Short mmCIF file of C-alpha atoms in Angstrom, two decimals:
data_model
loop_
_atom_site.label_atom_id
_atom_site.label_comp_id
_atom_site.label_asym_id
_atom_site.label_seq_id
_atom_site.Cartn_x
_atom_site.Cartn_y
_atom_site.Cartn_z
CA MET M 1 18.79 80.07 56.48
CA LYS M 2 22.96 82.48 56.68
CA PHE M 3 24.66 83.06 54.41
CA ALA M 4 28.64 84.07 55.37
CA ASP M 5 31.32 86.42 52.98
CA ALA M 6 34.65 84.76 52.46
CA ASN M 7 35.87 85.50 55.45
CA GLY M 8 33.12 84.08 57.27
CA ARG M 9 31.79 86.88 58.10
CA PRO M 10 27.72 87.11 57.97
CA VAL M 11 25.99 88.95 55.47
CA ALA M 12 22.35 89.45 54.59
CA ALA M 13 20.62 86.84 52.60
CA PRO M 14 20.72 87.46 48.55
CA ARG M 15 17.62 88.51 47.05
CA THR M 16 15.55 86.69 44.63
CA ARG M 17 14.61 88.62 41.71
CA GLY M 18 10.96 88.72 40.58
CA ARG M 19 10.32 86.95 37.62
CA ILE M 20 9.75 90.93 36.08
CA GLU M 21 13.00 91.90 37.63
CA ARG M 22 14.81 89.03 36.23
CA ALA M 23 13.13 90.50 32.06
CA PHE M 24 15.50 93.34 32.01
CA LEU M 25 18.03 91.61 33.19
CA PRO M 26 21.04 89.82 30.23
CA ALA M 27 20.05 87.22 28.73
CA ALA M 28 22.80 85.22 30.10
CA LEU M 29 22.04 86.31 33.22
CA GLU M 30 18.42 85.98 33.04
CA ILE M 31 18.87 81.93 32.24
CA ILE M 32 21.56 81.34 35.72
CA GLU M 33 19.26 83.16 37.67
CA SER M 34 15.88 81.45 36.76
CA PRO M 35 15.28 79.17 39.07
CA PRO M 36 14.07 75.49 36.10
CA PRO M 37 11.06 74.94 35.72
CA PRO M 38 9.72 72.08 37.98
CA LEU M 39 7.63 69.93 35.02
CA ALA M 40 11.01 69.25 33.76
CA GLY M 41 12.24 67.89 37.26
CA ALA M 42 9.15 65.58 37.65
CA ILE M 43 9.20 64.42 33.72
CA GLY M 44 13.37 63.15 34.30
CA GLY M 45 11.81 61.68 37.88
CA THR M 46 8.72 60.04 35.71
CA ILE M 47 11.39 58.95 33.01
CA ILE M 48 13.85 57.52 35.24
CA VAL M 49 10.32 55.45 38.06
CA LEU M 50 9.43 54.13 34.23
CA PHE M 51 12.69 52.82 32.99
CA CYS M 52 13.00 51.26 36.66
CA LEU M 53 9.35 49.51 36.44
CA ALA M 54 9.79 48.50 32.86
CA LEU M 55 13.13 46.72 33.77
CA ALA M 56 12.05 44.99 37.06
CA TRP M 57 9.07 44.02 34.41
CA ALA M 58 11.05 42.46 32.31
CA SER M 59 12.69 40.88 34.67
CA PHE M 60 10.11 39.13 36.13
CA ALA M 61 7.14 39.01 32.68
CA ALA M 62 7.16 36.10 30.74
CA VAL M 63 6.51 35.42 27.28
CA ASP M 64 5.76 31.86 25.52
CA ILE M 65 8.66 29.45 23.24
CA VAL M 66 7.87 29.10 20.13
CA ALA M 67 8.28 26.45 17.88
CA SER M 68 6.93 26.93 14.32
CA ALA M 69 6.14 24.74 12.15
CA PRO M 70 3.32 24.33 8.98
CA GLY M 71 1.36 21.59 8.93
CA ARG M 72 -2.02 20.59 7.09
CA VAL M 73 -5.18 19.16 8.73
CA ILE M 74 -5.87 15.32 7.69
CA PRO M 75 -7.95 12.98 9.48
CA SER M 76 -6.84 11.00 12.28
CA GLY M 77 -7.30 7.86 9.76
CA ARG M 78 -5.06 9.58 6.77
CA THR M 79 -7.06 10.28 3.46
CA LYS M 80 -6.97 7.06 1.47
CA VAL M 81 -5.93 7.14 -2.39
CA VAL M 82 -7.09 5.27 -4.81
CA GLN M 83 -4.93 3.82 -7.74
CA PRO M 84 -4.38 1.70 -10.94
CA PHE M 85 -2.42 -1.80 -10.90
CA GLU M 86 -1.40 -1.43 -14.71
CA THR M 87 -2.24 1.53 -17.48
CA GLY M 88 -5.89 0.96 -18.30
CA VAL M 89 -9.14 2.53 -20.46
CA VAL M 90 -11.63 4.42 -17.73
CA ARG M 91 -14.59 2.86 -19.16
CA ALA M 92 -16.69 3.78 -16.80
CA ILE M 93 -17.12 6.49 -13.28
CA HIS M 94 -19.34 5.80 -10.49
CA VAL M 95 -19.03 8.44 -8.25
CA ARG M 96 -18.19 12.13 -7.86
CA ASP M 97 -16.26 14.81 -5.43
CA GLY M 98 -18.38 15.02 -2.53
CA GLN M 99 -20.24 11.34 -2.63
CA THR M 100 -20.47 9.51 0.52
CA VAL M 101 -19.37 6.04 -0.57
CA LYS M 102 -19.28 2.07 1.71
CA ALA M 103 -16.02 -0.12 2.00
CA GLY M 104 -16.15 -2.39 -0.70
CA GLU M 105 -18.57 0.09 -3.41
CA LEU M 106 -16.97 0.34 -7.49
CA LEU M 107 -15.95 3.73 -7.87
CA ILE M 108 -14.28 3.48 -10.75
CA GLU M 109 -14.14 0.86 -13.21
CA LEU M 110 -11.40 0.11 -15.87
CA ASP M 111 -11.75 -1.88 -19.54
CA PRO M 112 -10.70 -5.35 -18.15
CA THR M 113 -10.44 -6.66 -21.74
CA ILE M 114 -7.19 -7.80 -22.32
CA ASN M 115 -7.53 -8.99 -18.81
CA ALA M 116 -10.35 -10.54 -18.78
CA ALA M 117 -9.42 -12.89 -22.04
CA GLU M 118 -5.74 -14.23 -20.39
CA ARG M 119 -7.91 -14.99 -17.34
CA ASP M 120 -10.26 -16.74 -19.73
CA HIS M 121 -7.08 -18.42 -22.00
CA LEU M 122 -5.47 -19.36 -18.66
CA GLN M 123 -8.11 -21.23 -17.60
CA GLY M 124 -9.08 -22.73 -20.67
CA ASP M 125 -5.45 -24.14 -20.11
CA LEU M 126 -5.71 -24.73 -16.30
CA PHE M 127 -9.58 -27.21 -17.57
CA ALA M 128 -7.25 -29.06 -19.98
CA ALA M 129 -4.22 -29.61 -18.00
CA THR M 130 -6.55 -31.18 -14.97
CA LEU M 131 -7.67 -33.68 -17.81
CA ASP M 132 -4.31 -34.00 -18.36
CA VAL M 133 -4.46 -35.22 -14.69
CA ALA M 134 -7.22 -37.40 -14.42
CA ARG M 135 -6.62 -39.12 -17.58
CA LEU M 136 -3.37 -40.17 -17.24
CA SER M 137 -3.53 -40.78 -13.14
CA ALA M 138 -6.58 -43.57 -15.23
CA LEU M 139 -4.69 -44.65 -16.49
CA LEU M 140 -1.84 -46.61 -14.26
CA THR M 141 -5.59 -48.35 -12.99
CA ASP M 142 -6.74 -51.40 -13.68
CA ASP M 143 -9.97 -49.66 -15.29
CA PRO M 144 -9.18 -46.55 -16.68
CA LEU M 145 -12.59 -45.97 -18.10
CA GLY M 146 -13.81 -46.33 -14.54
CA SER M 147 -11.20 -44.63 -12.49
CA PHE M 148 -11.52 -41.57 -14.98
CA ARG M 149 -12.77 -38.70 -12.58
CA PRO M 150 -13.08 -35.44 -14.44
CA PRO M 151 -13.44 -31.69 -12.97
CA LEU M 152 -17.13 -31.10 -12.66
CA ASN M 153 -16.48 -27.46 -13.64
CA VAL M 154 -15.29 -28.68 -17.34
CA SER M 155 -17.04 -28.13 -20.58
CA GLY M 156 -18.42 -31.84 -22.32
CA PRO M 157 -16.60 -31.84 -25.24
CA LEU M 158 -13.59 -31.50 -23.41
CA VAL M 159 -14.30 -34.21 -21.22
CA ALA M 160 -15.51 -36.08 -23.99
CA SER M 161 -12.08 -36.10 -25.77
CA GLN M 162 -9.78 -36.91 -22.93
CA ARG M 163 -12.18 -40.23 -22.37
CA GLN M 164 -12.28 -40.83 -26.16
CA LEU M 165 -8.28 -40.41 -25.48
CA LEU M 166 -8.33 -42.82 -22.62
CA SER M 167 -9.99 -45.45 -23.95
CA GLN M 168 -7.75 -45.60 -27.66
CA GLN M 169 -4.39 -45.24 -25.16
CA ALA M 170 -5.88 -48.04 -22.98
CA GLU M 171 -7.14 -50.23 -25.61
CA GLU M 172 -3.58 -50.21 -27.21
CA HIS M 173 -1.44 -50.79 -23.99
CA ARG M 174 -4.27 -53.51 -24.06
CA ALA M 175 -3.55 -55.02 -27.61
CA LYS M 176 0.23 -54.58 -26.65
CA LEU M 177 0.00 -57.30 -24.05
CA ALA M 178 -3.06 -59.22 -25.24
CA SER M 179 -0.54 -60.10 -28.48
CA LEU M 180 2.60 -61.01 -26.10
CA ASP M 181 -0.44 -62.84 -24.82
CA SER M 182 -0.56 -64.53 -27.53
CA GLN M 183 3.44 -65.12 -28.77
CA LYS M 184 3.81 -66.50 -24.47
CA ALA M 185 0.34 -69.06 -25.27
CA GLN M 186 1.93 -70.32 -28.71
CA LYS M 187 5.58 -71.29 -27.78
CA GLN M 188 4.03 -72.67 -24.73
CA ALA M 189 1.82 -75.13 -26.81
CA GLU M 190 4.95 -75.36 -28.65
CA LEU M 191 6.81 -76.40 -25.58
CA LYS M 192 4.07 -78.51 -24.57
CA THR M 193 4.16 -80.11 -26.91
CA LEU M 194 7.58 -80.37 -27.08
CA LEU M 195 8.32 -82.28 -23.70
CA GLU M 196 5.73 -84.59 -24.89
CA THR M 197 7.37 -85.92 -28.06
CA VAL M 198 10.73 -85.85 -25.89
CA ALA M 199 9.60 -87.95 -22.99
CA LYS M 200 7.71 -90.61 -25.79
CA LEU M 201 11.47 -90.81 -27.61
CA GLU M 202 12.92 -91.10 -24.00
CA ALA M 203 10.61 -94.31 -23.24
CA THR M 204 11.19 -95.48 -26.89
CA LEU M 205 14.72 -95.21 -26.94
CA PRO M 206 15.09 -98.50 -23.93
CA ILE M 207 12.53 -100.22 -26.33
CA LEU M 208 14.78 -99.43 -28.93
CA GLN M 209 18.78 -100.87 -27.21
CA GLN M 210 16.82 -103.75 -26.26
CA ARG M 211 15.68 -104.65 -30.23
CA VAL M 212 19.37 -103.78 -31.78
CA GLU M 213 20.62 -105.46 -28.73
CA ILE M 214 18.74 -108.96 -29.66
CA LYS M 215 19.74 -108.20 -33.66
CA SER M 216 22.72 -108.44 -32.15
CA THR M 217 23.08 -111.01 -30.65
CA LEU M 218 21.32 -113.15 -33.45
CA TYR M 219 22.94 -111.52 -36.35
CA ALA M 220 26.71 -112.81 -33.87
CA ARG M 221 25.40 -116.23 -33.48
CA GLU M 222 24.48 -116.32 -37.58
CA VAL M 223 20.58 -116.91 -36.33
CA GLY M 224 19.75 -113.54 -38.04
CA SER M 225 20.32 -111.07 -40.97
CA LYS M 226 21.76 -108.43 -41.05
CA ALA M 227 20.27 -106.15 -42.69
CA ASN M 228 17.72 -106.81 -40.02
CA TYR M 229 20.76 -105.96 -37.30
CA LEU M 230 21.54 -102.36 -39.80
CA GLU M 231 18.20 -102.01 -39.90
CA ILE M 232 17.05 -101.48 -36.00
CA LEU M 233 20.56 -100.22 -35.97
CA GLN M 234 19.07 -97.84 -38.23
CA VAL M 235 16.16 -97.40 -36.54
CA LEU M 236 18.00 -96.76 -32.78
CA THR M 237 20.47 -93.03 -34.33
CA GLU M 238 17.18 -92.21 -35.42
CA THR M 239 15.69 -92.30 -32.71
CA GLN M 240 18.25 -90.38 -30.07
CA HIS M 241 18.74 -87.89 -32.49
CA GLU M 242 14.90 -87.51 -32.69
CA LEU M 243 15.88 -86.95 -28.91
CA LEU M 244 18.77 -84.32 -28.65
CA VAL M 245 17.60 -81.98 -31.35
CA GLN M 246 13.82 -82.09 -30.00
CA LYS M 247 15.13 -81.53 -26.36
CA SER M 248 16.95 -78.86 -28.23
CA ARG M 249 13.65 -77.34 -29.75
CA SER M 250 12.51 -77.75 -25.73
CA HIS M 251 14.86 -75.49 -24.76
CA GLU M 252 14.40 -72.87 -27.06
CA ALA M 253 10.95 -72.75 -26.60
CA GLU M 254 11.37 -72.25 -23.08
CA ALA M 255 14.24 -68.89 -23.55
CA ALA M 256 11.19 -67.89 -26.33
CA VAL M 257 8.42 -68.14 -23.27
CA THR M 258 10.77 -66.89 -20.92
CA SER M 259 11.35 -63.85 -23.31
CA ILE M 260 7.86 -62.77 -23.78
CA THR M 261 7.79 -63.23 -20.40
CA GLU M 262 9.70 -60.43 -20.03
CA ALA M 263 9.16 -58.52 -22.99
CA ARG M 264 5.67 -58.14 -21.29
CA ALA M 265 6.24 -57.33 -18.40
CA GLN M 266 9.14 -54.24 -19.90
CA THR M 267 6.39 -53.43 -22.21
CA ALA M 268 3.65 -52.61 -18.99
CA ALA M 269 6.79 -50.97 -16.44
CA GLU M 270 7.60 -48.72 -19.69
CA PHE M 271 3.65 -47.92 -20.06
CA LYS M 272 3.58 -46.67 -16.88
CA ARG M 273 7.21 -44.25 -16.51
CA THR M 274 5.81 -43.20 -19.71
CA ILE M 275 2.92 -42.20 -18.19
CA SER M 276 3.90 -41.48 -14.87
CA ALA M 277 6.61 -38.50 -16.34
CA ASP M 278 3.67 -37.21 -18.40
CA LEU M 279 1.23 -37.29 -15.47
CA VAL M 280 4.09 -35.23 -13.42
CA GLU M 281 4.43 -33.29 -16.21
CA ALA M 282 0.64 -32.42 -16.72
CA GLN M 283 0.93 -31.72 -12.20
CA ARG M 284 3.76 -29.24 -12.69
CA LYS M 285 1.89 -27.94 -15.59
CA ALA M 286 -1.34 -27.57 -13.88
CA THR M 287 0.23 -26.12 -11.00
CA GLY M 288 1.49 -23.37 -13.31
CA LEU M 289 -1.00 -22.67 -14.59
CA GLY M 290 -3.47 -22.49 -11.27
CA GLU M 291 -0.98 -19.89 -10.42
CA ASP M 292 -1.09 -17.91 -13.37
CA LEU M 293 -4.95 -18.32 -13.34
CA ILE M 294 -5.04 -16.45 -9.77
CA LYS M 295 -2.34 -13.97 -10.65
CA ALA M 296 -4.70 -12.99 -13.96
CA THR M 297 -7.86 -13.17 -12.23
CA GLN M 298 -6.29 -11.11 -9.83
CA ARG M 299 -4.89 -8.48 -11.85
CA THR M 300 -8.94 -8.52 -13.91
CA GLN M 301 -10.97 -8.16 -10.53
CA LEU M 302 -8.27 -4.80 -9.90
CA GLN M 303 -9.88 -3.35 -13.30
CA GLN M 304 -12.23 -2.21 -10.40
CA LEU M 305 -10.99 -0.18 -8.29
CA THR M 306 -13.31 0.16 -5.07
CA SER M 307 -13.40 1.89 -2.19
CA PRO M 308 -10.98 0.72 1.09
CA VAL M 309 -13.50 2.18 3.68
CA ASP M 310 -16.15 4.47 4.15
CA GLY M 311 -15.70 7.84 3.53
CA THR M 312 -16.40 11.12 1.57
CA VAL M 313 -14.71 11.23 -1.86
CA GLN M 314 -12.08 13.88 -3.03
CA GLN M 315 -9.67 14.90 -5.63
CA LEU M 316 -11.12 12.74 -8.20
CA SER M 317 -8.59 13.86 -11.22
CA VAL M 318 -10.33 11.60 -14.52
CA HIS M 319 -13.15 12.22 -15.85
CA THR M 320 -12.73 11.65 -19.24
CA LEU M 321 -14.41 7.93 -19.88
CA GLY M 322 -12.02 6.35 -22.66
CA GLY M 323 -8.66 7.98 -20.58
CA VAL M 324 -5.65 6.43 -19.98
CA VAL M 325 -4.53 5.90 -16.86
CA THR M 326 -1.10 5.03 -15.60
CA PRO M 327 0.28 2.24 -12.71
CA ALA M 328 0.25 4.33 -9.48
CA GLN M 329 -1.68 7.68 -10.74
CA ALA M 330 -3.59 8.87 -8.10
CA LEU M 331 -6.96 8.85 -9.23
CA LEU M 332 -9.03 10.11 -6.23
CA VAL M 333 -8.74 9.60 -2.63
CA VAL M 334 -11.35 8.59 0.09
CA VAL M 335 -11.46 11.25 3.79
CA PRO M 336 -12.77 8.29 5.61
CA ALA M 337 -16.04 8.72 7.78
CA GLU M 338 -16.32 9.60 10.96
CA SER M 339 -12.65 10.43 11.52
CA ARG M 340 -11.33 13.07 12.98
CA LEU M 341 -9.39 15.99 11.96
CA GLU M 342 -6.12 16.22 13.21
CA ILE M 343 -2.59 18.05 12.06
CA GLU M 344 0.80 16.80 10.84
CA ALA M 345 2.67 19.87 11.12
CA LEU M 346 6.67 19.54 9.77
CA VAL M 347 9.17 20.49 12.74
CA SER M 348 12.08 21.82 12.06
CA ASN M 349 15.01 20.24 13.13
CA ARG M 350 16.45 22.96 15.18
CA ASP M 351 13.30 22.81 17.42
CA ILE M 352 12.68 18.64 17.67
CA GLY M 353 15.02 18.75 20.73
CA PHE M 354 12.24 20.83 22.70
CA ILE M 355 9.30 19.36 21.10
CA GLN M 356 7.63 16.92 24.01
CA ILE M 357 3.62 14.77 24.06
CA GLY M 358 0.72 16.80 26.23
CA GLN M 359 2.79 20.42 24.98
CA GLU M 360 0.08 22.93 24.29
CA ALA M 361 -0.13 24.40 20.99
CA GLU M 362 -1.81 27.31 19.35
CA ILE M 363 -3.36 26.32 15.69
CA LYS M 364 -3.14 29.54 12.66
CA VAL M 365 -5.68 28.74 9.52
CA ASP M 366 -4.13 29.56 6.84
CA THR M 367 -7.69 30.30 5.01
CA PHE M 368 -9.12 32.96 7.94
CA ASN M 369 -7.42 35.44 8.82
CA PHE M 370 -5.96 34.67 12.42
CA THR M 371 -6.45 38.53 13.71
CA ARG M 372 -10.25 37.93 13.12
CA TYR M 373 -11.27 35.28 13.50
CA GLY M 374 -9.28 33.64 16.20
CA LEU M 375 -7.23 30.31 16.52
CA MET M 376 -7.73 27.00 17.11
CA HIS M 377 -5.83 25.08 20.19
CA GLY M 378 -4.43 21.85 20.84
CA ARG M 379 -1.43 19.71 22.03
CA VAL M 380 1.23 16.73 20.50
CA GLN M 381 0.05 13.11 20.49
CA SER M 382 3.33 12.25 18.64
CA VAL M 383 7.00 12.95 16.90
CA SER M 384 8.49 10.61 14.57
CA GLN M 385 11.62 9.32 15.72
CA ASP M 386 13.34 9.99 12.46
CA ALA M 387 13.73 12.83 10.16
CA ILE M 388 12.54 13.02 6.28
CA THR M 389 14.64 14.92 4.33
CA GLN M 390 13.53 17.17 1.90
CA ASP M 391 14.30 19.81 -0.54
CA LYS M 392 15.20 23.53 1.47
CA PRO M 393 13.21 26.21 -0.05
CA ALA M 394 15.05 29.11 -1.06
CA ASP M 395 13.44 31.77 0.67
CA ARG M 396 11.68 30.51 3.75
CA SER M 397 10.64 32.81 6.07
CA GLY M 398 10.55 33.35 10.34
CA ASP M 399 12.76 30.82 9.65
CA ALA M 400 15.89 32.65 11.55
CA THR M 401 13.95 33.52 14.49
CA PHE M 402 15.17 36.42 16.56
CA GLY M 403 18.30 35.61 19.10
CA ALA M 404 18.73 31.86 17.27
CA ALA M 405 21.96 30.36 15.43
CA ALA M 406 22.78 31.72 11.67
CA THR M 407 24.39 28.17 10.96
CA THR M 408 23.20 24.37 10.10
CA SER M 409 24.78 20.84 9.70
CA GLU M 410 21.72 20.35 7.52
CA PRO M 411 22.86 18.88 3.59
CA LYS M 412 23.21 22.29 1.37
CA GLY M 413 19.98 22.74 -0.25
CA LYS M 414 18.54 19.88 2.89
CA GLU M 415 16.63 20.61 5.09
CA PHE M 416 15.14 17.85 7.82
CA LEU M 417 12.28 17.60 9.16
CA TYR M 418 10.23 15.53 11.30
CA GLN M 419 6.16 14.64 10.86
CA ALA M 420 4.41 15.84 15.09
CA ARG M 421 0.86 15.29 15.14
CA ILE M 422 -1.70 17.71 16.99
CA SER M 423 -4.48 16.31 17.90
CA LEU M 424 -7.68 19.35 17.30
CA ASP M 425 -10.21 20.79 20.43
CA GLN M 426 -12.39 21.21 17.65
CA SER M 427 -13.19 21.07 14.16
CA GLN M 428 -14.88 23.85 13.73
CA MET M 429 -14.56 27.76 13.04
CA GLN M 430 -17.03 30.82 14.29
CA ILE M 431 -16.69 32.46 10.59
CA ASP M 432 -19.09 35.60 10.76
CA ASP M 433 -22.52 34.63 11.47
CA ARG M 434 -21.86 31.04 10.47
CA THR M 435 -19.94 28.53 11.76
CA VAL M 436 -17.63 26.54 8.63
CA ASN M 437 -16.02 22.72 9.25
CA LEU M 438 -12.55 22.37 8.76
CA SER M 439 -12.20 20.11 5.66
CA PRO M 440 -9.04 17.84 5.06
CA GLY M 441 -5.40 19.38 3.44
CA MET M 442 -6.37 23.30 4.19
CA ALA M 443 -3.13 24.66 5.36
CA VAL M 444 -2.42 25.42 9.04
CA THR M 445 0.92 26.81 10.91
CA VAL M 446 1.04 25.33 14.24
CA GLU M 447 2.86 27.22 17.68
CA ILE M 448 3.98 24.62 20.01
CA LYS M 449 4.90 26.32 23.34
CA THR M 450 7.71 24.76 23.81
CA GLY M 451 8.78 26.93 26.72
CA LYS M 452 8.79 30.09 28.69
CA ARG M 453 11.32 33.43 28.97
CA SER M 454 11.28 36.58 30.73
CA VAL M 455 11.33 39.44 28.35
CA LEU M 456 14.67 40.99 29.72
CA SER M 457 16.30 37.69 28.51
CA TYR M 458 14.58 37.49 24.93
CA LEU M 459 15.75 41.81 24.93
CA LEU M 460 19.47 41.08 25.51
CA SER M 461 19.34 37.61 24.05
CA PRO M 462 21.29 39.72 20.25
CA LEU M 463 23.17 41.08 22.80
CA LEU M 464 24.54 38.10 24.34
CA ARG M 465 25.02 36.14 21.01
CA TYR M 466 26.71 38.62 19.22
CA LYS M 467 29.39 39.11 22.34
CA GLN M 468 29.63 35.17 22.77
CA GLU M 469 30.24 35.42 18.69
CA SER M 470 32.89 38.48 18.08
CA LEU M 471 35.92 39.15 18.10
CA ARG M 472 37.55 35.34 17.49
CA GLU M 473 39.77 34.12 15.11
CA ARG M 474 40.78 30.66 14.25
#
C-alpha cells in the first residue's frame, strides 16, 4: 500500500510498532496504536448471525395455539345417581363402596310402614267400592242375587256382607212392588164387582120401567091400586139411583187402578234412578281409589332403591340404619359397567369459537404430575350448543393468556362455559412400575389444539395489542 503527505507527495509507510514498543507509549496512545482484538470481532459477528438466525427461525417456526379448560373424568354413560323420592328412614343397606351390582338389584331399603299402611287402607276402600259397584249393578237386573259377581280377590266376609245387603235391598224393593200389586189387584176386583152390579142394574132397569108403565095404566083406569103403583115407582127410582152410585164407584175404582199402576211404575223408576246414581258415584269412587292405590303402591315400591344399570357402587353417603334421608338426596352413584371413560371439559366463552369436533387434545391428570408421568391424548367428540352460567372464582390462574384481551362482556361475577366431550386414547397410565386405571371424578386439565402461529407473531402480540389499545380517547 502507498502513502502520501498532505501535498500528495509520496512518503514512506508508517512503521507499525510492536507490542513491546506500544507498552512504553502513553496509555492513550497505546490504546490508539493497539489493533482491536480478533475475538471481539468474532463475538460481534457471531451475535449478529445468531440474531438473524433467531429472527428467521421465529418467522418460520410455529407453536400450537391451545384452549385450556378444566374438566373431570366421567363414564360415557354418565354415572347414575340414586336418590330417594321422599323423606324416609333407612331400614337396610345392602351394598358397599366398590361393590358390583346388577340392574334391578336392591341397594338401600327404606322403612315402608307408613306408605304400606296407606296402600293397604286404599286397597280395602277399593275392595269395598268395587263390591258396591257389583251390588248396585246386580240390583238393576231382574235377578239381583243371580247376577251378583264380586271381584275374585276380595275376602269372603266382605262378599257375604255385600250379598246380604243386596238381598235386603232387593227384598225391600220387591215388597214395595208386591204391596202395590196387591192394592192394584184389590181395586181391580172391586172394579169387576162394580161393573157386574152396573150391568145387572142396567138389565133390571127396563123391566122396572115396563112394570111402572103397567101399574100406571092400571091405576089410571082405576083397576089397580095407587099403593101398588107407588111401590113399583119407588123401586124404579131406587134402582136408577143405585145405578148412578155403582157407576161412580166403578169410575173411582178405575182411577184407583190407574193410580196404583202409575205409582208402581214410578216406584220402579225411582228405585232404578237411585241405584243408577249410586252406581255412578261408586264407579267414580272406585276409579279414584284405583288411581290413589297406584300412587300409593308406587310410593311403597320407591322405598326400595334399586340399581338402574349394571355397574359399580361409588360415593355411598349413608351408613346409619335408622338414619333419615331427604327427597332427592344423593345416596350413592352407580358407575355403568363396560362404559368407556371420557373427559367432560368446561370451555370458556372466549375459546368456544375455536373449538371444533375432531381437534386433538392433551390431557393433564391432576393426580399425576405430567412432567414426570406424561400426558394423555384424545379428540373432541362433541360441544354443547348452549352455555351454562356459573359463579366466577375470585382468582383463576391462567385465565388471561399472553396477548389475550382483558375485557369481557360476561356479567359481573359470572362466566359462560360450554361443555365439551373429549375421547381418550387410553384409560390407563403407567405410574412407576404399575399400571393405574383412571377413575370417574378425577380432575384434569384439557389443552385443545385450536391452531398454530409463528413464534414471531406470538412475541409481537403484546406489542401489537398495546399499540392498538394505546393513545386512544373517548
